[in-house]
GROMACS .gro file of C-alpha atoms in nm:
model
  274
    1MET     CA    1   0.596   0.965  -1.296
    2ASP     CA    2   0.777   1.298  -1.334
    3GLY     CA    3   0.963   1.316  -1.664
    4VAL     CA    4   0.817   0.987  -1.789
    5THR     CA    5   0.715   0.994  -2.153
    6GLY     CA    6   0.605   0.737  -2.407
    7PRO     CA    7   0.524   0.735  -2.778
    8HIS     CA    8   0.182   0.570  -2.733
    9THR     CA    9  -0.124   0.721  -2.898
   10TRP     CA   10  -0.393   0.505  -2.737
   11THR     CA   11  -0.758   0.611  -2.749
   12GLY     CA   12  -1.072   0.473  -2.588
   13LYS     CA   13  -1.133   0.273  -2.906
   14ASP     CA   14  -0.826   0.064  -2.822
   15LEU     CA   15  -0.987  -0.041  -2.493
   16THR     CA   16  -1.206  -0.349  -2.452
   17VAL     CA   17  -1.379  -0.410  -2.118
   18LEU     CA   18  -1.400  -0.773  -2.002
   19VAL     CA   19  -1.654  -0.848  -1.727
   20PRO     CA   20  -1.709  -1.193  -1.571
   21THR     CA   21  -2.048  -1.187  -1.398
   22TYR     CA   22  -2.243  -1.430  -1.182
   23LYS     CA   23  -2.605  -1.380  -1.076
   24ARG     CA   24  -2.581  -1.005  -1.024
   25PRO     CA   25  -2.773  -0.857  -1.319
   26ALA     CA   26  -2.857  -0.535  -1.135
   27LYS     CA   27  -2.491  -0.474  -1.051
   28LEU     CA   28  -2.391  -0.550  -1.410
   29GLY     CA   29  -2.645  -0.295  -1.530
   30GLU     CA   30  -2.493  -0.027  -1.305
   31LEU     CA   31  -2.149  -0.099  -1.449
   32LEU     CA   32  -2.274  -0.087  -1.809
   33ASP     CA   33  -2.454   0.241  -1.738
   34SER     CA   34  -2.128   0.390  -1.612
   35ILE     CA   35  -1.940   0.268  -1.921
   36LEU     CA   36  -2.206   0.419  -2.146
   37ALA     CA   37  -2.167   0.752  -1.963
   38GLN     CA   38  -1.790   0.774  -2.024
   39THR     CA   39  -1.652   1.088  -2.187
   40ASP     CA   40  -1.424   0.863  -2.394
   41SER     CA   41  -1.606   0.567  -2.552
   42VAL     CA   42  -1.458   0.217  -2.532
   43ARG     CA   43  -1.432  -0.024  -2.825
   44ARG     CA   44  -1.664  -0.289  -2.681
   45VAL     CA   45  -1.766  -0.473  -2.364
   46VAL     CA   46  -1.726  -0.851  -2.340
   47VAL     CA   47  -1.959  -0.999  -2.076
   48VAL     CA   48  -1.902  -1.361  -1.972
   49ASP     CA   49  -2.204  -1.489  -1.781
   50GLY     CA   50  -2.164  -1.776  -1.536
   51GLY     CA   51  -2.515  -1.753  -1.392
   52GLY     CA   52  -2.729  -1.746  -1.706
   53ASP     CA   53  -2.927  -1.437  -1.605
   54ALA     CA   54  -2.744  -1.147  -1.771
   55ARG     CA   55  -2.853  -1.178  -2.137
   56ASP     CA   56  -3.151  -0.945  -2.105
   57VAL     CA   57  -2.937  -0.682  -1.931
   58CYS     CA   58  -2.680  -0.690  -2.212
   59GLU     CA   59  -2.939  -0.684  -2.491
   60ALA     CA   60  -3.094  -0.371  -2.342
   61TYR     CA   61  -2.787  -0.173  -2.457
   62ALA     CA   62  -2.823  -0.264  -2.825
   63GLY     CA   63  -2.764   0.041  -3.043
   64ARG     CA   64  -2.607   0.240  -2.760
   65LEU     CA   65  -2.310   0.031  -2.646
   66ARG     CA   66  -2.148  -0.271  -2.809
   67VAL     CA   67  -2.188  -0.553  -2.559
   68ASP     CA   68  -2.076  -0.901  -2.672
   69TYR     CA   69  -2.243  -1.163  -2.452
   70PHE     CA   70  -2.107  -1.512  -2.382
   71VAL     CA   71  -2.208  -1.792  -2.146
   72CYS     CA   72  -1.952  -1.996  -1.953
   73GLU     CA   73  -2.045  -2.320  -1.775
   74PRO     CA   74  -1.953  -2.426  -1.517
   75PRO     CA   75  -1.895  -2.079  -1.368
   76GLY     CA   76  -1.573  -1.960  -1.210
   77GLN     CA   77  -1.405  -1.621  -1.205
   78ILE     CA   78  -1.080  -1.732  -1.368
   79ARG     CA   79  -1.257  -1.971  -1.606
   80GLN     CA   80  -1.495  -1.697  -1.719
   81ARG     CA   81  -1.210  -1.450  -1.762
   82ASN     CA   82  -1.014  -1.697  -1.974
   83HIS     CA   83  -1.326  -1.762  -2.182
   84GLY     CA   84  -1.354  -1.389  -2.244
   85LEU     CA   85  -0.987  -1.357  -2.336
   86ALA     CA   86  -1.039  -1.626  -2.599
   87GLN     CA   87  -1.284  -1.390  -2.774
   88LEU     CA   88  -1.027  -1.111  -2.823
   89ASP     CA   89  -0.895  -1.014  -3.165
   90GLY     CA   90  -0.615  -0.795  -3.294
   91ASN     CA   91  -0.816  -0.477  -3.238
   92ASP     CA   92  -0.844  -0.537  -2.864
   93ARG     CA   93  -0.514  -0.372  -2.773
   94LEU     CA   94  -0.588  -0.279  -2.413
   95VAL     CA   95  -0.818  -0.487  -2.191
   96ALA     CA   96  -0.988  -0.363  -1.875
   97LEU     CA   97  -1.062  -0.651  -1.638
   98LEU     CA   98  -1.355  -0.527  -1.428
   99ASP     CA   99  -1.564  -0.697  -1.162
  100ASP     CA  100  -1.937  -0.666  -1.218
  101ASP     CA  101  -1.976  -0.454  -0.903
  102ILE     CA  102  -1.753  -0.170  -1.027
  103VAL     CA  103  -1.905   0.168  -1.116
  104MET     CA  104  -1.686   0.415  -1.305
  105GLU     CA  105  -1.677   0.792  -1.279
  106PRO     CA  106  -1.755   0.948  -1.622
  107TYR     CA  107  -1.395   1.058  -1.681
  108ALA     CA  108  -1.230   0.731  -1.569
  109VAL     CA  109  -1.156   0.592  -1.916
  110ASN     CA  110  -1.027   0.926  -2.043
  111GLU     CA  111  -0.787   0.958  -1.749
  112MET     CA  112  -0.678   0.596  -1.780
  113ILE     CA  113  -0.593   0.636  -2.149
  114ALA     CA  114  -0.406   0.959  -2.075
  115LEU     CA  115  -0.183   0.777  -1.827
  116TRP     CA  116  -0.113   0.496  -2.074
  117ASN     CA  117  -0.003   0.758  -2.327
  118ARG     CA  118   0.251   0.914  -2.092
  119ALA     CA  119   0.369   0.594  -1.921
  120PRO     CA  120   0.690   0.410  -2.015
  121VAL     CA  121   0.648   0.204  -2.332
  122GLU     CA  122   0.717  -0.120  -2.141
  123THR     CA  123   0.426  -0.064  -1.899
  124VAL     CA  124   0.210  -0.378  -1.871
  125GLY     CA  125  -0.081  -0.275  -1.648
  126VAL     CA  126  -0.251   0.021  -1.477
  127ALA     CA  127  -0.511   0.007  -1.199
  128PHE     CA  128  -0.815   0.227  -1.164
  129ASN     CA  129  -0.831   0.416  -0.836
  130ILE     CA  130  -1.104   0.280  -0.606
  131ILE     CA  131  -1.222   0.578  -0.402
  132ASN     CA  132  -1.508   0.446  -0.186
  133GLY     CA  133  -1.482   0.267   0.146
  134ASP     CA  134  -1.240   0.338   0.426
  135PRO     CA  135  -0.876   0.394   0.325
  136GLU     CA  136  -0.612   0.171   0.478
  137LYS     CA  137  -0.440   0.343   0.769
  138TYR     CA  138  -0.077   0.269   0.848
  139THR     CA  139   0.034   0.253   1.209
  140VAL     CA  140   0.368   0.164   1.366
  141LEU     CA  141   0.209  -0.146   1.523
  142LYS     CA  142   0.073  -0.265   1.189
  143GLY     CA  143   0.415  -0.207   1.039
  144LEU     CA  144   0.587  -0.412   1.308
  145LEU     CA  145   0.335  -0.694   1.262
  146GLY     CA  146   0.386  -0.686   0.887
  147ILE     CA  147   0.021  -0.612   0.813
  148CYS     CA  148   0.069  -0.309   0.588
  149ALA     CA  149   0.324  -0.058   0.458
  150LYS     CA  150   0.339   0.320   0.436
  151GLU     CA  151   0.359   0.321   0.055
  152PRO     CA  152   0.061   0.205  -0.156
  153GLY     CA  153   0.084  -0.103  -0.375
  154ARG     CA  154   0.373  -0.266  -0.189
  155VAL     CA  155   0.425  -0.640  -0.145
  156LEU     CA  156   0.584  -0.724   0.189
  157ARG     CA  157   0.819  -1.018   0.240
  158ASN     CA  158   0.544  -1.209   0.422
  159GLY     CA  159   0.312  -1.189   0.120
  160MET     CA  160   0.091  -0.918   0.266
  161THR     CA  161   0.013  -0.613   0.054
  162SER     CA  162  -0.060  -0.247   0.106
  163ALA     CA  163  -0.375  -0.112  -0.055
  164ILE     CA  164  -0.387   0.048  -0.399
  165SER     CA  165  -0.718   0.231  -0.340
  166HIS     CA  166  -0.754   0.601  -0.246
  167ALA     CA  167  -0.438   0.694  -0.436
  168ARG     CA  168  -0.351   1.063  -0.416
  169GLU     CA  169  -0.115   1.060  -0.713
  170ASP     CA  170  -0.009   0.830  -0.995
  171THR     CA  171   0.219   0.573  -0.835
  172GLN     CA  172   0.428   0.282  -0.957
  173VAL     CA  173   0.319  -0.032  -0.772
  174GLN     CA  174   0.436  -0.390  -0.720
  175TRP     CA  175   0.101  -0.563  -0.771
  176LEU     CA  176  -0.237  -0.491  -0.933
  177PRO     CA  177  -0.594  -0.593  -0.837
  178GLY     CA  178  -0.779  -0.833  -1.062
  179GLY     CA  179  -1.112  -0.651  -1.088
  180ALA     CA  180  -1.025  -0.288  -1.170
  181THR     CA  181  -0.718  -0.290  -1.394
  182VAL     CA  182  -0.625  -0.230  -1.758
  183TRP     CA  183  -0.366  -0.460  -1.915
  184ARG     CA  184  -0.198  -0.479  -2.253
  185SER     CA  185  -0.376  -0.760  -2.435
  186ASP     CA  186  -0.051  -0.929  -2.539
  187VAL     CA  187   0.044  -0.963  -2.171
  188LEU     CA  188  -0.285  -1.132  -2.083
  189LEU     CA  189  -0.280  -1.365  -2.382
  190SER     CA  190   0.080  -1.474  -2.331
  191ARG     CA  191   0.031  -1.545  -1.958
  192PRO     CA  192  -0.304  -1.720  -1.914
  193HIS     CA  193  -0.443  -1.752  -1.562
  194ARG     CA  194  -0.439  -2.110  -1.435
  195GLU     CA  195  -0.786  -2.221  -1.328
  196VAL     CA  196  -0.833  -2.331  -0.967
  197SER     CA  197  -1.112  -2.524  -0.798
  198ALA     CA  198  -1.160  -2.287  -0.501
  199ARG     CA  199  -1.494  -2.103  -0.490
  200TRP     CA  200  -1.310  -1.781  -0.406
  201ALA     CA  201  -1.019  -1.674  -0.627
  202ILE     CA  202  -0.847  -1.464  -0.362
  203ALA     CA  203  -0.482  -1.371  -0.435
  204GLU     CA  204  -0.493  -1.489  -0.798
  205ASP     CA  205  -0.436  -1.126  -0.900
  206LEU     CA  206  -0.134  -1.110  -0.671
  207VAL     CA  207   0.006  -1.439  -0.806
  208PHE     CA  208  -0.035  -1.305  -1.161
  209SER     CA  209   0.079  -0.946  -1.125
  210TYR     CA  210   0.366  -0.955  -0.874
  211PRO     CA  211   0.615  -1.141  -1.101
  212LEU     CA  212   0.531  -0.897  -1.381
  213GLY     CA  213   0.593  -0.604  -1.149
  214GLN     CA  214   0.945  -0.735  -1.086
  215GLN     CA  215   1.022  -0.692  -1.457
  216PHE     CA  216   0.796  -0.419  -1.596
  217PRO     CA  217   0.636  -0.093  -1.478
  218MET     CA  218   0.282  -0.103  -1.335
  219PHE     CA  219   0.089   0.194  -1.198
  220VAL     CA  220  -0.228   0.309  -1.029
  221CYS     CA  221  -0.393   0.606  -1.204
  222ALA     CA  222  -0.515   0.839  -0.928
  223SER     CA  223  -0.753   1.035  -1.152
  224ALA     CA  224  -0.918   0.726  -1.308
  225GLU     CA  225  -1.169   0.693  -1.025
  226VAL     CA  226  -1.413   0.407  -0.972
  227HIS     CA  227  -1.632   0.269  -0.695
  228HIS     CA  228  -1.627  -0.093  -0.581
  229LEU     CA  229  -1.981  -0.158  -0.457
  230HIS     CA  230  -1.909  -0.498  -0.311
  231ILE     CA  231  -2.178  -0.701  -0.136
  232SER     CA  232  -2.003  -0.893   0.143
  233ASP     CA  233  -2.117  -1.213   0.312
  234TYR     CA  234  -1.840  -1.196   0.573
  235GLY     CA  235  -2.098  -1.145   0.847
  236ARG     CA  236  -2.185  -1.513   0.837
  237ALA     CA  237  -1.948  -1.714   1.055
  238ARG     CA  238  -1.930  -2.007   0.816
  239ALA     CA  239  -1.842  -1.785   0.520
  240ASP     CA  240  -1.596  -1.592   0.734
  241ARG     CA  241  -1.409  -1.912   0.828
  242TYR     CA  242  -1.401  -2.024   0.465
  243HIS     CA  243  -1.262  -1.691   0.344
  244GLY     CA  244  -0.998  -1.690   0.618
  245LYS     CA  245  -0.887  -2.043   0.534
  246VAL     CA  246  -0.865  -1.984   0.159
  247GLN     CA  247  -0.687  -1.651   0.198
  248THR     CA  248  -0.426  -1.806   0.429
  249LEU     CA  249  -0.359  -2.100   0.195
  250TRP     CA  250  -0.340  -1.879  -0.114
  251THR     CA  251  -0.105  -1.634   0.056
  252TYR     CA  252   0.123  -1.917   0.165
  253HIS     CA  253   0.125  -2.053  -0.192
  254PHE     CA  254   0.217  -1.707  -0.319
  255VAL     CA  255   0.503  -1.672  -0.070
  256ALA     CA  256   0.631  -2.025  -0.129
  257THR     CA  257   0.651  -1.975  -0.505
  258ASN     CA  258   0.836  -1.640  -0.496
  259PRO     CA  259   1.199  -1.660  -0.379
  260ARG     CA  260   1.208  -1.289  -0.287
  261LEU     CA  261   0.947  -1.352  -0.018
  262SER     CA  262   0.989  -1.524   0.318
  263ARG     CA  263   0.795  -1.818   0.464
  264LEU     CA  264   0.941  -1.732   0.805
  265PHE     CA  265   0.792  -1.381   0.790
  266PHE     CA  266   0.464  -1.528   0.665
  267PHE     CA  267   0.431  -1.752   0.972
  268TYR     CA  268   0.545  -1.467   1.202
  269THR     CA  269   0.265  -1.242   1.072
  270LEU     CA  270   0.011  -1.524   1.081
  271GLY     CA  271   0.092  -1.590   1.445
  272ALA     CA  272   0.084  -1.220   1.531
  273ARG     CA  273  -0.259  -1.180   1.371
  274LEU     CA  274  -0.393  -1.483   1.557
   0.00000   0.00000   0.00000
């Protein structure tokens, strides 16, 4: 990022937050509290409810935070996100796609906007920096197996990625996560996410962002810190098998549809992990 300048004059009022939510009203409330506490106010929050239990939470912020509430049935992460994108207007210039279990540090929006204002004009997306949880640790063995890379935000030829969380400095990356990222609204509206029938939309962010990263700059903003307070059901064997199956199929689809990646390396890594 050294020497990078841009003529943007974005402010928090250019930023709209889009949140698909499903039967986690308490988590949604924590996110809205953190948005309300920001040092730089956002334009509005668009909540798309797939579970029908978030209206009361949203209405509780009346007069303090603009929260526009919509219902989407049947539910689905991509379907709900697309429903929210359909509600945008010309004043929604930047759009933060946030999961409902994100909690933002009070300065996160301010730091995010500051990076947008110094980034190259052709920048399409910037990720918040997730700072909780254990950071990914690179080892020589993991490198040989193709499980991760030394640099953050890399996409390996087998379709595996290195983490974007715990960034120590602003870094240009090759992919962006779906639940903690700010995009230019014109990019989202011109490239709608294709809805899928899987209950878990793993890798849809990779499928969407990687081709963009081959053409345009994307970054992680180290100082725009957030927490991802995810509630995992991986401890159940049945759920664990389902997640493993879906992740494998999605990753293969991603590799097969990108000529720069390698199916051979995908199967090599899959076998090594097994």
